[in-house]
Amino acid sequence: MNDQTELLVCIKCRSGQQMAKDSRRSGQALFDTLTQLDRPAGLRVTAVECLQNCDHGCTVALRGGARWTYVYGNVDENADPAMILNGAAQYLATADGIIPWRERPEHFKRNCVARIPPLEVPHV
Amino acid sequence: MNDQTELLVCIKCRSGQQMAKDSRRSGQALFDTLTQLDRPAGLRVTAVECLQNCDHGCTVALRGGARWTYVYGNVDENADPAMILNGAAQYLATADGIIPWRERPEHFKRNCVARIPPLEVPHV
């Protein structure tokens, strides 16, 4: 199921800054860095044109298979790529997407925007 | 595909209020009302124990088939159930989940927490 696991990256995020229309956005910079780093086996990194968390970007989401989908905001495109990939590896290692609280990256604890249950769970 | 379309309702939302441990939460009240009203054919209303948008509840999400998933916060459990169901009907009527902006309920315009692309779209 791991091959379905995705890190979605909003490439339209501006981190709340005014940016010239043709300048490279923070979200695009985040995506570019994430795709250049080594990433966990089985994780696909997908660019998305707007996850609509515009006031609290950069924004990423983790989803895959029978796991809960998690959306995280306030990602720093310079400081946070390695943290995001480490968190993605922890996510991949779970069956349900729920990283135990104590093991969760601090950023994930404080900047979860929303989570969505997996389709496969009839009763949540 | 309509039979897979769901309105997810967080039944743990407290609308930012302190509530006694055993009192009925705002999210539960919202869910109860939504399931008592007539709803669009093909829409399933599903209770979820926490969509983790706790600071801006009540929170609901719409998802289904090849549609984008949308998460909405700041739902008033008393004033908004009919609006939510009308918006769900508009969502159901789309192929991709994207209600044209001008037709979108004002609440949906102003309180979208995040959206997630459908799994079926290879390039977004």
Short mmCIF file of C-alpha atoms in Angstrom, two decimals:
data_model
loop_
_atom_site.label_atom_id
_atom_site.label_comp_id
_atom_site.label_asym_id
_atom_site.label_seq_id
_atom_site.Cartn_x
_atom_site.Cartn_y
_atom_site.Cartn_z
CA MET A 1 0.00 0.00 0.00
CA ASN A 2 3.03 2.24 0.46
CA ASP A 3 3.25 3.06 -3.21
CA GLN A 4 0.02 5.00 -2.86
CA THR A 5 1.35 7.15 -0.08
CA GLU A 6 1.72 10.78 -0.99
CA LEU A 7 3.11 13.98 0.37
CA LEU A 8 1.00 16.67 -1.26
CA VAL A 9 2.69 20.05 -1.47
CA CYS A 10 0.83 23.25 -2.28
CA ILE A 11 3.01 25.06 -4.80
CA LYS A 12 0.88 28.21 -4.71
CA CYS A 13 1.62 29.08 -1.07
CA ARG A 14 3.08 32.51 -0.48
CA SER A 15 3.63 32.24 3.30
CA GLY A 16 1.46 35.31 3.74
CA GLN A 17 3.83 37.48 1.70
CA GLN A 18 3.04 39.72 -1.21
CA MET A 19 4.92 38.28 -4.16
CA ALA A 20 5.37 39.44 -7.72
CA LYS A 21 3.16 37.53 -10.08
CA ASP A 22 6.00 35.75 -11.83
CA SER A 23 8.26 35.13 -8.83
CA ARG A 24 8.83 31.64 -7.49
CA ARG A 25 6.43 31.06 -4.65
CA SER A 26 7.38 29.69 -1.24
CA GLY A 27 5.35 26.57 -1.94
CA GLN A 28 7.22 25.94 -5.18
CA ALA A 29 10.53 26.36 -3.35
CA LEU A 30 9.36 23.87 -0.73
CA PHE A 31 8.34 21.38 -3.40
CA ASP A 32 11.65 21.78 -5.23
CA THR A 33 13.64 21.12 -2.07
CA LEU A 34 11.50 18.15 -1.05
CA THR A 35 11.99 16.49 -4.41
CA GLN A 36 15.75 17.02 -4.29
CA LEU A 37 16.24 15.39 -0.89
CA ASP A 38 16.34 11.67 -0.22
CA ARG A 39 12.87 10.57 0.70
CA PRO A 40 11.39 7.49 2.34
CA ALA A 41 10.91 4.53 0.00
CA GLY A 42 7.30 4.41 -1.14
CA LEU A 43 6.59 8.10 -0.70
CA ARG A 44 5.48 10.09 -3.72
CA VAL A 45 5.80 13.87 -3.56
CA THR A 46 3.01 15.55 -5.51
CA ALA A 47 2.64 19.21 -6.39
CA VAL A 48 -0.87 20.58 -5.91
CA GLU A 49 -2.17 23.90 -7.13
CA CYS A 50 -3.70 25.10 -3.91
CA LEU A 51 -4.69 23.21 -0.82
CA GLN A 52 -6.67 26.32 0.21
CA ASN A 53 -4.99 26.93 3.50
CA CYS A 54 -3.69 30.19 2.07
CA ASP A 55 -3.58 32.17 5.33
CA HIS A 56 -1.28 29.63 6.97
CA GLY A 57 1.03 28.38 4.20
CA CYS A 58 3.22 26.73 3.23
CA THR A 59 0.90 23.75 3.44
CA VAL A 60 1.44 20.03 2.94
CA ALA A 61 -0.71 16.93 3.38
CA LEU A 62 0.05 13.27 3.94
CA ARG A 63 -2.28 10.57 2.69
CA GLY A 64 -2.16 6.99 1.59
CA GLY A 65 -4.07 3.76 1.56
CA ALA A 66 -5.94 3.02 4.76
CA ARG A 67 -4.38 5.94 6.61
CA TRP A 68 -5.97 9.13 7.88
CA THR A 69 -5.08 12.15 5.74
CA TYR A 70 -3.33 14.91 7.68
CA VAL A 71 -2.95 18.55 6.59
CA TYR A 72 -0.18 20.68 8.08
CA GLY A 73 0.24 24.44 7.77
CA ASN A 74 2.91 27.01 8.60
CA VAL A 75 5.69 25.00 6.98
CA ASP A 76 8.90 26.97 6.45
CA GLU A 77 10.26 26.19 3.00
CA ASN A 78 13.84 26.70 4.16
CA ALA A 79 13.94 25.21 7.64
CA ASP A 80 11.38 22.41 7.50
CA PRO A 81 11.90 20.07 4.52
CA ALA A 82 13.94 17.48 6.44
CA MET A 83 11.46 17.55 9.33
CA ILE A 84 8.58 17.00 6.91
CA LEU A 85 10.32 14.01 5.31
CA ASN A 86 11.13 12.52 8.71
CA GLY A 87 7.48 12.92 9.70
CA ALA A 88 6.43 11.35 6.42
CA ALA A 89 8.61 8.33 7.20
CA GLN A 90 6.90 7.99 10.58
CA TYR A 91 3.52 8.28 8.86
CA LEU A 92 4.48 5.58 6.37
CA ALA A 93 5.46 3.28 9.23
CA THR A 94 1.92 3.36 10.65
CA ALA A 95 -1.04 1.33 9.43
CA ASP A 96 -3.61 4.04 10.12
CA GLY A 97 -1.59 7.24 9.69
CA ILE A 98 -1.76 8.11 13.36
CA ILE A 99 1.77 8.74 14.62
CA PRO A 100 1.79 8.22 18.40
CA TRP A 101 1.51 11.65 20.04
CA ARG A 102 4.81 11.54 21.91
CA GLU A 103 6.70 10.56 18.77
CA ARG A 104 5.05 13.16 16.57
CA PRO A 105 7.21 16.03 15.34
CA GLU A 106 6.47 19.20 17.33
CA HIS A 107 5.43 20.92 14.13
CA PHE A 108 2.85 18.23 13.44
CA LYS A 109 1.48 18.62 16.97
CA ARG A 110 1.05 22.36 16.68
CA ASN A 111 0.15 22.92 13.04
CA CYS A 112 -2.36 20.28 12.09
CA VAL A 113 -5.01 22.09 10.09
CA ALA A 114 -7.35 19.15 9.67
CA ARG A 115 -7.42 15.40 9.27
CA ILE A 116 -9.75 13.23 7.19
CA PRO A 117 -10.53 9.61 7.96
CA PRO A 118 -9.62 6.89 5.47
CA LEU A 119 -12.37 5.78 3.13
CA GLU A 120 -12.01 2.21 4.27
CA VAL A 121 -13.16 2.82 7.82
CA PRO A 122 -16.95 2.40 7.99
CA HIS A 123 -17.28 3.73 11.53
CA VAL A 124 -15.06 6.49 12.84
CA MET B 1 -20.39 7.48 -7.71
CA ASN B 2 -22.86 9.48 -5.63
CA ASP B 3 -23.35 6.70 -3.10
CA GLN B 4 -19.76 7.24 -1.97
CA THR B 5 -20.31 10.90 -1.26
CA GLU B 6 -20.05 11.82 2.37
CA LEU B 7 -20.58 14.74 4.67
CA LEU B 8 -18.18 14.09 7.53
CA VAL B 9 -19.15 15.78 10.79
CA CYS B 10 -16.79 16.13 13.72
CA ILE B 11 -18.85 15.19 16.76
CA LYS B 12 -16.14 16.24 19.21
CA CYS B 13 -16.22 19.96 18.31
CA ARG B 14 -16.87 22.32 21.18
CA SER B 15 -17.01 25.59 19.21
CA GLY B 16 -14.25 26.93 21.41
CA GLN B 17 -16.35 26.60 24.55
CA GLN B 18 -15.46 24.92 27.80
CA MET B 19 -17.94 22.06 28.19
CA ALA B 20 -18.58 19.59 30.96
CA LYS B 21 -17.11 16.22 30.18
CA ASP B 22 -20.46 14.48 29.81
CA SER B 23 -22.38 17.28 28.10
CA ARG B 24 -23.50 17.00 24.50
CA ARG B 25 -20.94 18.71 22.33
CA SER B 26 -21.72 21.25 19.63
CA GLY B 27 -20.49 18.84 16.99
CA GLN B 28 -22.81 16.11 18.24
CA ALA B 29 -25.71 18.56 18.13
CA LEU B 30 -24.76 19.48 14.57
CA PHE B 31 -24.61 15.84 13.55
CA ASP B 32 -27.96 15.08 15.17
CA THR B 33 -29.66 17.95 13.33
CA LEU B 34 -28.04 17.09 10.00
CA THR B 35 -29.27 13.50 10.22
CA GLN B 36 -32.80 14.61 11.09
CA LEU B 37 -33.20 16.95 8.11
CA ASP B 38 -33.99 15.88 4.54
CA ARG B 39 -30.74 15.49 2.73
CA PRO B 40 -29.70 15.20 -0.91
CA ALA B 41 -30.11 11.74 -2.42
CA GLY B 42 -26.77 9.95 -2.42
CA LEU B 43 -25.27 11.86 0.50
CA ARG B 44 -24.16 9.90 3.52
CA VAL B 45 -23.68 11.81 6.78
CA THR B 46 -20.86 10.29 8.83
CA ALA B 47 -19.87 11.11 12.40
CA VAL B 48 -16.12 11.42 12.93
CA GLU B 49 -14.33 11.59 16.23
CA CYS B 50 -12.21 14.61 15.56
CA LEU B 51 -11.26 16.26 12.30
CA GLN B 52 -8.57 18.16 14.28
CA ASN B 53 -9.69 21.64 13.45
CA CYS B 54 -10.47 22.11 17.14
CA ASP B 55 -9.80 25.86 17.29
CA HIS B 56 -12.33 26.62 14.56
CA GLY B 57 -15.16 24.11 15.08
CA CYS B 58 -17.73 22.97 14.40
CA THR B 59 -16.07 21.35 11.42
CA VAL B 60 -17.40 19.35 8.49
CA ALA B 61 -15.89 17.90 5.33
CA LEU B 62 -17.32 16.89 1.97
CA ARG B 63 -15.75 14.12 -0.06
CA GLY B 64 -16.73 11.58 -2.64
CA GLY B 65 -15.53 9.69 -5.66
CA ALA B 66 -13.48 11.77 -8.07
CA ARG B 67 -14.17 15.02 -6.21
CA TRP B 68 -11.82 17.22 -4.26
CA THR B 69 -12.34 16.90 -0.49
CA TYR B 70 -13.24 20.20 1.19
CA VAL B 71 -13.01 20.96 4.92
CA TYR B 72 -15.07 23.79 6.41
CA GLY B 73 -14.77 25.29 9.87
CA ASN B 74 -16.73 27.71 12.04
CA VAL B 75 -20.03 25.95 11.41
CA ASP B 76 -22.82 27.03 13.77
CA GLU B 77 -24.70 23.96 14.90
CA ASN B 78 -27.94 25.91 15.23
CA ALA B 79 -27.92 28.32 12.29
CA ASP B 80 -26.02 26.41 9.60
CA PRO B 81 -27.35 22.86 9.06
CA ALA B 82 -29.65 23.78 6.15
CA MET B 83 -26.89 25.83 4.52
CA ILE B 84 -24.48 22.89 4.83
CA LEU B 85 -26.96 20.50 3.22
CA ASN B 86 -27.65 22.95 0.39
CA GLY B 87 -23.92 23.27 -0.18
CA ALA B 88 -23.60 19.48 -0.10
CA ALA B 89 -26.25 19.25 -2.84
CA GLN B 90 -24.23 21.68 -4.97
CA TYR B 91 -21.11 19.63 -4.31
CA LEU B 92 -22.89 16.44 -5.33
CA ALA B 93 -23.96 18.09 -8.57
CA THR B 94 -20.34 18.64 -9.62
CA ALA B 95 -18.03 16.07 -11.16
CA ASP B 96 -14.89 17.37 -9.46
CA GLY B 97 -16.27 18.84 -6.23
CA ILE B 98 -15.48 22.40 -7.24
CA ILE B 99 -18.64 24.50 -6.86
CA PRO B 100 -18.29 27.56 -9.13
CA TRP B 101 -17.13 30.46 -6.97
CA ARG B 102 -20.11 32.70 -7.54
CA GLU B 103 -22.54 29.92 -6.66
CA ARG B 104 -20.65 28.85 -3.56
CA PRO B 105 -22.33 29.49 -0.21
CA GLU B 106 -20.74 32.50 1.52
CA HIS B 107 -19.76 30.28 4.42
CA PHE B 108 -17.88 27.95 2.09
CA LYS B 109 -16.04 30.91 0.57
CA ARG B 110 -14.90 32.26 3.91
CA ASN B 111 -14.35 29.17 6.02
CA CYS B 112 -12.55 26.65 3.88
CA VAL B 113 -9.85 25.17 6.08
CA ALA B 114 -8.23 23.01 3.42
CA ARG B 115 -8.98 20.96 0.36
CA ILE B 116 -7.42 17.70 -0.82
CA PRO B 117 -7.29 16.59 -4.45
CA PRO B 118 -9.04 13.39 -5.49
CA LEU B 119 -6.87 10.29 -5.67
CA GLU B 120 -7.84 9.73 -9.28
CA VAL B 121 -6.16 12.87 -10.61
CA PRO B 122 -2.57 12.03 -11.57
CA HIS B 123 -1.53 15.63 -12.17
CA VAL B 124 -2.90 18.46 -10.11
#
